[in-house]
Amino acid sequence: MATYRKFVFVCTGSDCKRNGCKSFLKEVKNLVKMDSHKGKYKIVKTKCMDFCKSGPIAVYNNEVIKNGSIEELRGKF
């Protein structure tokens, strides 16, 4: 089993699904698969994180990334 150093939690609750979490999750997966990030991150799909009005949501390094901002997440890597 591979060793991961960092976790990225992505909400897949019903409100986030309505706000486009599937496309956001796809973008996060593409970001993690890049050569410079390969094998360093693990994506964890979660249920509701109680940020329903500002979804889709990701949590990385104890920071909440709201509104599916892949640019903000990319800046944290």
mmCIF file of C-alpha atoms in Angstrom:
data_model
loop_
_atom_site.group_PDB
_atom_site.id
_atom_site.type_symbol
_atom_site.label_atom_id
_atom_site.label_comp_id
_atom_site.label_asym_id
_atom_site.label_seq_id
_atom_site.Cartn_x
_atom_site.Cartn_y
_atom_site.Cartn_z
ATOM 1 C CA MET A 1 0.000 0.000 0.000
ATOM 2 C CA ALA A 2 1.316 3.443 -0.915
ATOM 3 C CA THR A 3 2.196 5.971 1.762
ATOM 4 C CA TYR A 4 0.427 9.311 1.426
ATOM 5 C CA ARG A 5 1.670 12.457 3.059
ATOM 6 C CA LYS A 6 -1.329 14.791 2.691
ATOM 7 C CA PHE A 7 -5.095 14.337 2.580
ATOM 8 C CA VAL A 8 -7.611 16.356 0.566
ATOM 9 C CA PHE A 9 -11.183 15.977 1.835
ATOM 10 C CA VAL A 10 -13.916 16.760 -0.711
ATOM 11 C CA CYS A 11 -17.567 16.988 0.313
ATOM 12 C CA THR A 12 -19.944 14.877 -1.789
ATOM 13 C CA GLY A 13 -23.117 15.705 0.139
ATOM 14 C CA SER A 14 -26.383 16.419 -1.653
ATOM 15 C CA ASP A 15 -26.080 20.226 -1.584
ATOM 16 C CA CYS A 16 -22.516 20.117 -2.870
ATOM 17 C CA LYS A 17 -23.640 17.770 -5.649
ATOM 18 C CA ARG A 18 -26.177 20.384 -6.711
ATOM 19 C CA ASN A 19 -23.419 23.001 -6.672
ATOM 20 C CA GLY A 20 -21.084 20.991 -8.903
ATOM 21 C CA CYS A 21 -18.901 18.846 -6.652
ATOM 22 C CA LYS A 22 -18.538 16.169 -9.340
ATOM 23 C CA SER A 23 -16.683 18.497 -11.705
ATOM 24 C CA PHE A 24 -14.717 19.960 -8.772
ATOM 25 C CA LEU A 25 -13.719 16.452 -7.654
ATOM 26 C CA LYS A 26 -12.602 15.665 -11.203
ATOM 27 C CA GLU A 27 -10.411 18.800 -11.226
ATOM 28 C CA VAL A 28 -8.903 17.854 -7.854
ATOM 29 C CA LYS A 29 -8.131 14.350 -9.155
ATOM 30 C CA ASN A 30 -6.425 15.841 -12.225
ATOM 31 C CA LEU A 31 -4.404 18.173 -9.994
ATOM 32 C CA VAL A 32 -3.252 15.308 -7.763
ATOM 33 C CA LYS A 33 -2.285 13.152 -10.778
ATOM 34 C CA MET A 34 0.210 15.741 -12.064
ATOM 35 C CA ASP A 35 3.820 14.503 -12.091
ATOM 36 C CA SER A 36 4.963 16.930 -9.398
ATOM 37 C CA HIS A 37 2.156 15.818 -7.029
ATOM 38 C CA LYS A 38 1.895 12.124 -7.899
ATOM 39 C CA GLY A 39 1.808 9.866 -4.846
ATOM 40 C CA LYS A 40 1.899 12.734 -2.344
ATOM 41 C CA TYR A 41 -1.837 13.239 -1.834
ATOM 42 C CA LYS A 42 -4.891 11.125 -1.040
ATOM 43 C CA ILE A 43 -8.406 12.285 -1.918
ATOM 44 C CA VAL A 44 -11.096 11.391 0.611
ATOM 45 C CA LYS A 45 -14.764 11.791 -0.341
ATOM 46 C CA THR A 46 -16.846 12.835 2.662
ATOM 47 C CA LYS A 47 -20.476 13.391 3.507
ATOM 48 C CA CYS A 48 -21.849 16.805 4.465
ATOM 49 C CA MET A 49 -19.394 19.191 6.167
ATOM 50 C CA ASP A 50 -22.071 21.786 7.100
ATOM 51 C CA PHE A 51 -20.905 24.447 4.630
ATOM 52 C CA CYS A 52 -23.856 23.759 2.346
ATOM 53 C CA LYS A 53 -24.439 27.295 1.059
ATOM 54 C CA SER A 54 -20.835 27.704 -0.068
ATOM 55 C CA GLY A 55 -20.239 24.331 -1.726
ATOM 56 C CA PRO A 56 -18.496 22.506 -3.241
ATOM 57 C CA ILE A 57 -16.087 22.266 -0.331
ATOM 58 C CA ALA A 58 -12.579 20.889 0.090
ATOM 59 C CA VAL A 59 -10.452 20.721 3.229
ATOM 60 C CA TYR A 60 -6.678 20.698 2.930
ATOM 61 C CA ASN A 61 -4.227 21.265 5.804
ATOM 62 C CA ASN A 62 -7.104 22.172 8.145
ATOM 63 C CA GLU A 63 -8.186 24.982 5.784
ATOM 64 C CA VAL A 64 -11.644 25.046 4.237
ATOM 65 C CA ILE A 65 -11.722 25.893 0.541
ATOM 66 C CA LYS A 66 -15.185 27.134 -0.371
ATOM 67 C CA ASN A 67 -17.054 27.503 -3.662
ATOM 68 C CA GLY A 68 -14.992 24.905 -5.501
ATOM 69 C CA SER A 69 -12.002 27.149 -6.049
ATOM 70 C CA ILE A 70 -9.453 24.892 -7.729
ATOM 71 C CA GLU A 71 -7.148 27.916 -8.129
ATOM 72 C CA GLU A 72 -7.088 28.441 -4.356
ATOM 73 C CA LEU A 73 -6.424 24.737 -3.790
ATOM 74 C CA ARG A 74 -3.658 24.756 -6.401
ATOM 75 C CA GLY A 75 -2.026 27.650 -4.536
ATOM 76 C CA LYS A 76 -1.950 25.608 -1.311
ATOM 77 C CA PHE A 77 -0.094 22.645 -2.873
#
